[in-house]
Short mmCIF file of C-alpha atoms in Angstrom, two decimals:
data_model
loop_
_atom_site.label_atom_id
_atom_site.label_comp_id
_atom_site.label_asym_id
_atom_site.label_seq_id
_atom_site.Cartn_x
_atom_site.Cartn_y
_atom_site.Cartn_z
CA UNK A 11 15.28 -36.28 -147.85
CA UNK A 12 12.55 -36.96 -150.23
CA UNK A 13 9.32 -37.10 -148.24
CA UNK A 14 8.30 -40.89 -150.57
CA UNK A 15 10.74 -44.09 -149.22
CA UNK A 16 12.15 -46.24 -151.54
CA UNK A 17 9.53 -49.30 -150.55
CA UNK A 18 6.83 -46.69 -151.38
CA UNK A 19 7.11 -47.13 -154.62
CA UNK A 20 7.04 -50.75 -155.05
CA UNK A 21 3.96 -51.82 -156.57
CA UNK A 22 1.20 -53.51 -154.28
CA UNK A 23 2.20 -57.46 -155.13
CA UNK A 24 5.85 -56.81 -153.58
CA UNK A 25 4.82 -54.52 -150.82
CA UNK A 26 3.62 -57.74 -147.99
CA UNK A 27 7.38 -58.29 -147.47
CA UNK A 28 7.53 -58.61 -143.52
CA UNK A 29 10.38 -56.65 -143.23
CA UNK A 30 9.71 -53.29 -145.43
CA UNK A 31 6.28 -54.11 -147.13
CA UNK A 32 4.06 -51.09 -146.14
CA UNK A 33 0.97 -53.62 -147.01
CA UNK A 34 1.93 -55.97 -144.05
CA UNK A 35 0.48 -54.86 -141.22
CA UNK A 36 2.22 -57.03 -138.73
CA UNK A 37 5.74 -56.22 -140.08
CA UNK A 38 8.37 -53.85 -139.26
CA UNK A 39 7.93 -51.56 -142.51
CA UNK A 40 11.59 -50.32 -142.74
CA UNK A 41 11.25 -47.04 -144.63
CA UNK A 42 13.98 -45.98 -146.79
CA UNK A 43 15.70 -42.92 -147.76
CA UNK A 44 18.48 -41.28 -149.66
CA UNK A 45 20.71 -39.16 -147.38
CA UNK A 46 23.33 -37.93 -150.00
CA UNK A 47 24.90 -40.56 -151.12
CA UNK A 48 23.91 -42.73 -148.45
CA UNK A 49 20.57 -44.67 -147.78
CA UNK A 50 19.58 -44.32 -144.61
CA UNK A 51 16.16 -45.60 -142.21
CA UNK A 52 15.30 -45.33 -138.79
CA UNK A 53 13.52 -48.08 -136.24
CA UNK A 54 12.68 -48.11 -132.99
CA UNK A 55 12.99 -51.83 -131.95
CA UNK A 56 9.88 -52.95 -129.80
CA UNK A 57 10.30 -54.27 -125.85
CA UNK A 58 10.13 -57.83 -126.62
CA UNK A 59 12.68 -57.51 -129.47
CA UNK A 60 15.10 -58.80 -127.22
CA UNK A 61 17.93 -61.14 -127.17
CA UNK A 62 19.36 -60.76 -123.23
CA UNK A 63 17.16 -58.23 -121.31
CA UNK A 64 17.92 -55.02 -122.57
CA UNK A 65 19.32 -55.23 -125.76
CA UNK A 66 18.12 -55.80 -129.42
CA UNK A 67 17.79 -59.72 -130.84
CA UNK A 68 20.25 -60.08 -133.17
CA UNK A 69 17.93 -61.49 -135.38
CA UNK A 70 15.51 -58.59 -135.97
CA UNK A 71 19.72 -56.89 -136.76
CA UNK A 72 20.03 -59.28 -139.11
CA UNK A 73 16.36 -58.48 -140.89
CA UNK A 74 17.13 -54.52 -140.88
CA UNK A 75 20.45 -54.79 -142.79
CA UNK A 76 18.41 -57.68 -145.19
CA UNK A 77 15.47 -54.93 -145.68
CA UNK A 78 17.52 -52.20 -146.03
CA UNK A 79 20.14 -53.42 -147.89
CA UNK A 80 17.77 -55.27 -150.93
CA UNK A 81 16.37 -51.50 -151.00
CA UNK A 82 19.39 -49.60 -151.08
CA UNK A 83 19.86 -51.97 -154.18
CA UNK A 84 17.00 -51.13 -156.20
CA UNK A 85 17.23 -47.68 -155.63
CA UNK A 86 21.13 -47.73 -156.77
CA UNK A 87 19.67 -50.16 -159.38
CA UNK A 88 17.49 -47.11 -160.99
CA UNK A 89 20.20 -44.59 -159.96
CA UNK A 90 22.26 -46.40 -162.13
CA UNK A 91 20.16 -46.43 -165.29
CA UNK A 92 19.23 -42.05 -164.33
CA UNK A 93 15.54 -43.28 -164.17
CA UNK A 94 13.18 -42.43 -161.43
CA UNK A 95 11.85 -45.31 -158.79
CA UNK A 96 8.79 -46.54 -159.43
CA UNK A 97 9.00 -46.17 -163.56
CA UNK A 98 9.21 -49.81 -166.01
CA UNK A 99 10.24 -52.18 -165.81
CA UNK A 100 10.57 -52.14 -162.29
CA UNK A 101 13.50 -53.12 -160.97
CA UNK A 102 13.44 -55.41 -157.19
CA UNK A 103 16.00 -57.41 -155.71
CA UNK A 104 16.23 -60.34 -153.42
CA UNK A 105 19.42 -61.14 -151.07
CA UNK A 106 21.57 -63.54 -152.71
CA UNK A 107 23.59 -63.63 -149.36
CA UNK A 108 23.87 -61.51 -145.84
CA UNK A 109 27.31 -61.50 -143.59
CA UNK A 110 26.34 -59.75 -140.37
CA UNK A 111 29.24 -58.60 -137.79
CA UNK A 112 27.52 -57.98 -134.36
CA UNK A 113 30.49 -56.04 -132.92
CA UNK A 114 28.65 -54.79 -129.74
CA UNK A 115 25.50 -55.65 -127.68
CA UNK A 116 22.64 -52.83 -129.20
CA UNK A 117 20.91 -51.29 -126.61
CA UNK A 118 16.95 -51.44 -126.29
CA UNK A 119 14.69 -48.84 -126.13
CA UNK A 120 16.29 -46.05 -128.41
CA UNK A 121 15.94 -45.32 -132.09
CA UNK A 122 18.37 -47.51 -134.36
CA UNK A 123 20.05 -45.85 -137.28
CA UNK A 124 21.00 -48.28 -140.29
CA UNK A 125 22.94 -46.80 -143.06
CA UNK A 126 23.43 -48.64 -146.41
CA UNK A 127 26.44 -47.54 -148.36
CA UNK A 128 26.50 -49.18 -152.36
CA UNK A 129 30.35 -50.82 -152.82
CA UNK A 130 29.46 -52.21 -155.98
CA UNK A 131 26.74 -52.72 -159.32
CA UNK A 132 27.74 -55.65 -161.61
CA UNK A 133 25.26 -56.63 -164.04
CA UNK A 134 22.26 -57.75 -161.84
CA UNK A 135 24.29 -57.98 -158.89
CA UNK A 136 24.73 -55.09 -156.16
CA UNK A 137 27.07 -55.29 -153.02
CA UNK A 138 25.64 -52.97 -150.21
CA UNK A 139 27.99 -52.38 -147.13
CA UNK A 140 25.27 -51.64 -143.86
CA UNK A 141 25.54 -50.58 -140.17
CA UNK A 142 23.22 -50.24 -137.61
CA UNK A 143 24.36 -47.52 -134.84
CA UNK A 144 22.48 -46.64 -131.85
CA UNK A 145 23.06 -43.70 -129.22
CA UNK A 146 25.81 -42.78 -132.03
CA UNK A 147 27.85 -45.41 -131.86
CA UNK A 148 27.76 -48.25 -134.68
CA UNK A 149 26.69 -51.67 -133.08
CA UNK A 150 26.38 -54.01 -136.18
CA UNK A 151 28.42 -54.12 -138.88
CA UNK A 152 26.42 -56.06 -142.38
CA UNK A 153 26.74 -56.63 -145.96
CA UNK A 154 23.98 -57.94 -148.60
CA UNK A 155 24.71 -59.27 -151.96
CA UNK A 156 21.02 -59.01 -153.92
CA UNK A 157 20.65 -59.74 -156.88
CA UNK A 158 17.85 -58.70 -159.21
CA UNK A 159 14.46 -60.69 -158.96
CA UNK A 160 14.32 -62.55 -162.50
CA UNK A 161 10.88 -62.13 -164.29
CA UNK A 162 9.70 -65.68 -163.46
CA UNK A 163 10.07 -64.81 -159.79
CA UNK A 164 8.03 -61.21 -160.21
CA UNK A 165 4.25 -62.24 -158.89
CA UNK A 166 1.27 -61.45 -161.01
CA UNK A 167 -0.26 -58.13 -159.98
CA UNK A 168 -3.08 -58.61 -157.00
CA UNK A 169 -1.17 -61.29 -155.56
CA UNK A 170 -0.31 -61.61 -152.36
CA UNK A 171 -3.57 -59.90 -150.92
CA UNK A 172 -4.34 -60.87 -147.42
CA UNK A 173 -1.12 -63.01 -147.48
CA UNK B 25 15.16 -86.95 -129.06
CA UNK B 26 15.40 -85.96 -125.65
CA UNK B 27 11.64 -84.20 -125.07
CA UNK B 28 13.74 -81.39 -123.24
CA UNK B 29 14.84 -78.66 -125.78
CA UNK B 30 18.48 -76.97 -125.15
CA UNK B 31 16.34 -73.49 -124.40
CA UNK B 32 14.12 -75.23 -121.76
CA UNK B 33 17.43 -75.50 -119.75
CA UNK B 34 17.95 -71.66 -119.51
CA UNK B 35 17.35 -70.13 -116.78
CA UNK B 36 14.38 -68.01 -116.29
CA UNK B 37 16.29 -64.49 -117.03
CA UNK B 38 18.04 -65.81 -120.14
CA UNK B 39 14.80 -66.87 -121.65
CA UNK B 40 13.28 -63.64 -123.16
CA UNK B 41 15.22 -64.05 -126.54
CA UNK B 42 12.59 -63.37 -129.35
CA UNK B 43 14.18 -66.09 -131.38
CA UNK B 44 14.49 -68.49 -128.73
CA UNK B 45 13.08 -67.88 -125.27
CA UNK B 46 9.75 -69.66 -123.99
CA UNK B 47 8.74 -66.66 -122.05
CA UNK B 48 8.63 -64.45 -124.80
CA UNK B 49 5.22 -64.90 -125.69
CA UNK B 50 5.47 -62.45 -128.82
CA UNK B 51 8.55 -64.35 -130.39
CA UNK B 52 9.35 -67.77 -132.56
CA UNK B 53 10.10 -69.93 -129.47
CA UNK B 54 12.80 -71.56 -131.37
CA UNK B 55 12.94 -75.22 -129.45
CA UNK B 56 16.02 -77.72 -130.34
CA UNK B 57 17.09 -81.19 -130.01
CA UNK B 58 19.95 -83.31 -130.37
CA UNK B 59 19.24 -86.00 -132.66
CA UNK B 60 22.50 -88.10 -133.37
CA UNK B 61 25.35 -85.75 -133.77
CA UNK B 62 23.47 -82.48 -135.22
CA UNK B 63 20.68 -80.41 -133.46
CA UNK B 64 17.67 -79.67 -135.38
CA UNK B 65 14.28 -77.57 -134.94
CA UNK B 66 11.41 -77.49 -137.07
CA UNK B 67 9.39 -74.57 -137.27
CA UNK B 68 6.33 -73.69 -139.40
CA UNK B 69 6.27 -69.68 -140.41
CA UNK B 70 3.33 -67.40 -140.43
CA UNK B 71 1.50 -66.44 -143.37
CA UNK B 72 2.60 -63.34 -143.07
CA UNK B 73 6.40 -63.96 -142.15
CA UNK B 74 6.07 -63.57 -146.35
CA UNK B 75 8.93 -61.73 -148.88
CA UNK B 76 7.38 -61.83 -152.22
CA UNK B 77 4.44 -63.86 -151.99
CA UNK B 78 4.21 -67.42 -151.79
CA UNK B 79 7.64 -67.08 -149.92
CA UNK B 80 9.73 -66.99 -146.32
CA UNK B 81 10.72 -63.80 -145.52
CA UNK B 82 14.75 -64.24 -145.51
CA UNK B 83 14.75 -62.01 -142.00
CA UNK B 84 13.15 -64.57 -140.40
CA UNK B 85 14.80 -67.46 -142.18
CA UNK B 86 18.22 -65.75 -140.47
CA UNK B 87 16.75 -65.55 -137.01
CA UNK B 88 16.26 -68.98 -137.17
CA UNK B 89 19.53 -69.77 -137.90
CA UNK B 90 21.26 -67.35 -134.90
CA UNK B 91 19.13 -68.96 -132.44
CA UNK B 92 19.49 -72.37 -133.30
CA UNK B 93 23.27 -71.76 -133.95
CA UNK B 94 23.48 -70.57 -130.61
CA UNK B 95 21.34 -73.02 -129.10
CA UNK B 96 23.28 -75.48 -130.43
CA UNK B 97 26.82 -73.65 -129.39
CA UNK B 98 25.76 -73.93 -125.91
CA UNK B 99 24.68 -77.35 -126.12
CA UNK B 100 28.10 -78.45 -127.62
CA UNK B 101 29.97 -76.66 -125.04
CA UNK B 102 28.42 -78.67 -122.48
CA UNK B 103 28.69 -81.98 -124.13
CA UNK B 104 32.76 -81.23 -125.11
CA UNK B 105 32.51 -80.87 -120.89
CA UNK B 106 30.66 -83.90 -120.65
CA UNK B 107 28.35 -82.29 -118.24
CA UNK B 108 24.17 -82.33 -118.01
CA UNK B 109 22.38 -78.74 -119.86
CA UNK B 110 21.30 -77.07 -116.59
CA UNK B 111 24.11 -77.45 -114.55
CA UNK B 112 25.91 -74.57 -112.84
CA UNK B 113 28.01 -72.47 -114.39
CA UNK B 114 25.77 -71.72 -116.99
CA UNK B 115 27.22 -71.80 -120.03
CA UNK B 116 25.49 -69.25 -122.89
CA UNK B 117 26.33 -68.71 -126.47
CA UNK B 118 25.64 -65.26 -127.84
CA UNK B 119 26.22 -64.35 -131.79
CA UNK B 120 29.65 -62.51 -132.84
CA UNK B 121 28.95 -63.25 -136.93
CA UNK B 122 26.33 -64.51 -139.10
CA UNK B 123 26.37 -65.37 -142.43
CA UNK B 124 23.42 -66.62 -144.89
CA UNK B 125 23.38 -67.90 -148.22
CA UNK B 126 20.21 -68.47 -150.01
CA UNK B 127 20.46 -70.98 -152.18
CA UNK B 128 16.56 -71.16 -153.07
CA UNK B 129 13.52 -69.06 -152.40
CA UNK B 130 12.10 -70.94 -149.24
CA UNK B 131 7.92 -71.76 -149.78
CA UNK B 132 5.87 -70.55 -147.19
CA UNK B 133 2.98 -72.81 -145.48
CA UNK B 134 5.63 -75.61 -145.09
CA UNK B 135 7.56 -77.12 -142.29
CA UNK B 136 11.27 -76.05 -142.04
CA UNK B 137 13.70 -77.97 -140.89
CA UNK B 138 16.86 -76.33 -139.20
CA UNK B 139 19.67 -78.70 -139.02
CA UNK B 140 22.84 -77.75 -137.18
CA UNK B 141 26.20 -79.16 -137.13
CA UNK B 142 29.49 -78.27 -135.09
CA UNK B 143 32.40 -77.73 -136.54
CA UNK B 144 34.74 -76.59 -134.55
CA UNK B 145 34.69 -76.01 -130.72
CA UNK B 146 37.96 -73.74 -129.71
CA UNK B 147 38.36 -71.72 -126.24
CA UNK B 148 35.19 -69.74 -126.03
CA UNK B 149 34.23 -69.49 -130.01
CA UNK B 150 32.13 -72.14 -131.28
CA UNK B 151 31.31 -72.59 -135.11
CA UNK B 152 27.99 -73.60 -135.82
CA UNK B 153 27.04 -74.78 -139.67
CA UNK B 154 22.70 -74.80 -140.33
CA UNK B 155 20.66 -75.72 -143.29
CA UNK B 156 17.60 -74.56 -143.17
CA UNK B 157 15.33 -77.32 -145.77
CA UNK B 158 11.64 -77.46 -146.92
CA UNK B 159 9.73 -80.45 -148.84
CA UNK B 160 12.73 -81.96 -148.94
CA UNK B 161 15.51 -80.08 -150.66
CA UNK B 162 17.91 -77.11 -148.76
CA UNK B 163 17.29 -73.73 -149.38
CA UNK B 164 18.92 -71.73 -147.05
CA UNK B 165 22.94 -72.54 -145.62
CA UNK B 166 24.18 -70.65 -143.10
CA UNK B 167 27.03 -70.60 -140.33
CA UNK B 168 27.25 -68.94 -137.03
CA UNK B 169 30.14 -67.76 -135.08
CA UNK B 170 28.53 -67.96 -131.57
CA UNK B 171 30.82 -66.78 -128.44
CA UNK B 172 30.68 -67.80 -124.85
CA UNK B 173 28.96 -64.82 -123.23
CA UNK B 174 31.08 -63.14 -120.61
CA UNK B 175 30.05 -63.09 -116.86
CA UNK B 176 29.77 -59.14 -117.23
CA UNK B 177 26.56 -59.68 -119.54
CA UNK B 178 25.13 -62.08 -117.97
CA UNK B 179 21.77 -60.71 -116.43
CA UNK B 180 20.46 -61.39 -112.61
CA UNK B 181 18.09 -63.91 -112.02
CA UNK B 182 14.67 -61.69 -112.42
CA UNK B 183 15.99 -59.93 -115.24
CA UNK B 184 13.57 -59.05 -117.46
CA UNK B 185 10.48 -60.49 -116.36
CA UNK B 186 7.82 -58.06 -118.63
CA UNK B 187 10.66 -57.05 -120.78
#
């Protein structure tokens, strides 16, 4: 796996998302990878992450396959065009729509493994097929429809500093 | 509106939920109320519950919807029984599918209203629709697929105290 995550190489005025923004320090900073042909990231869920006691709120589910998912897309996004992340214009997506299956409770206290798989690119519009699996079994089953951010919703570099 | 919410009527060891429970003193402490025929919360997001800035994070804007789907799930089933929340059995709603639409980026540092209506109540599945509105207009539409949970996952009383 390349040692740099996909949300590494968004520039600082879209890195304070809660979910993957490395700049917001009281987020969850999902961390992205490529894994073949597969995007893959890793999170340990924290104690009071939970729904019933001992197993993960389905809404912090819910954000991983968001996070994951709008990343997946970008990187597929430059994939697509055979340019590196991180060159211009940059490419970002928001989620147009999330579906999230929660087929079985997810147990607490071990490391969750959420795998994005691309189904589809369509103009500015990618379809990206997620799980989330935990002790190897897959718990939640998700899909994101994002769509690329138009230019009048990209923020002005330095924005976004100290929320 | 009843100055109970549907989550003050769980008991002590269903009440941990990070979305929802009032003894989770790290999570959103989702609180809703009938008013008329639809439940509704409000809730007021973090500064740093931010996507890009300026804007709700759309992991959080999906938590609110399970919990107050579910909230309102359980609240429904005990009304179709035409019995008080509180009374025994206890009757709790956990999520089997979730799915989100974002109609418009949501403005942070702004009340959000959470609306929820039932429509349909069958065996142990209840459908839950939610908007999720700020300043006025709807920006987020969800629904919520919330299923009675079984006896077999329902914790003992002094579950989870600490987490």
């Amino acid at each position: 796996m390349n040692a740099k995550a996909f949300q590494d190489y968004y520039p600082p005025e879209l890195s304070y998302c809660y979910g993957c923004g490395r700049l917001n320090e009281h987020g969850h900073r999902i961390s992205s990878h490529w894994d073949g042909g597969e995007a893959v990231a890793f999170f340990v869920p924290k104690p009071y992450h939970t729904a019933i006691p001992g197993y993960v709120y389905g809404g912090l589910l819910a954000s991983l396959i968001d996070c994951h998912g709008t990343g997946t897309a970008a990187a597929a996004a430059y994939r697509a065009e055979n340019r590196e992340m991180g060159t211009k214009p940059p490419l970002r997506f928001v989620t147009a729509s999330l579906k999230v299956d929660y087929l079985k409770p997810t147990p607490l206290g071990v490391r969750l493994e959420i795998r994005g798989q691309v189904k589809k690119i369509s103009g500015r519009k990618v379809v990206v097929a997620v799980t989330i699996s935990a002790a190897g079994y897959v718990c939640v089953r998700g899909e994101v429809l994002a769509v690329q951010m138009p230019a009048s919703m990209m923020p002005a570099a330095g924005t976004g500093e100290g929320y």
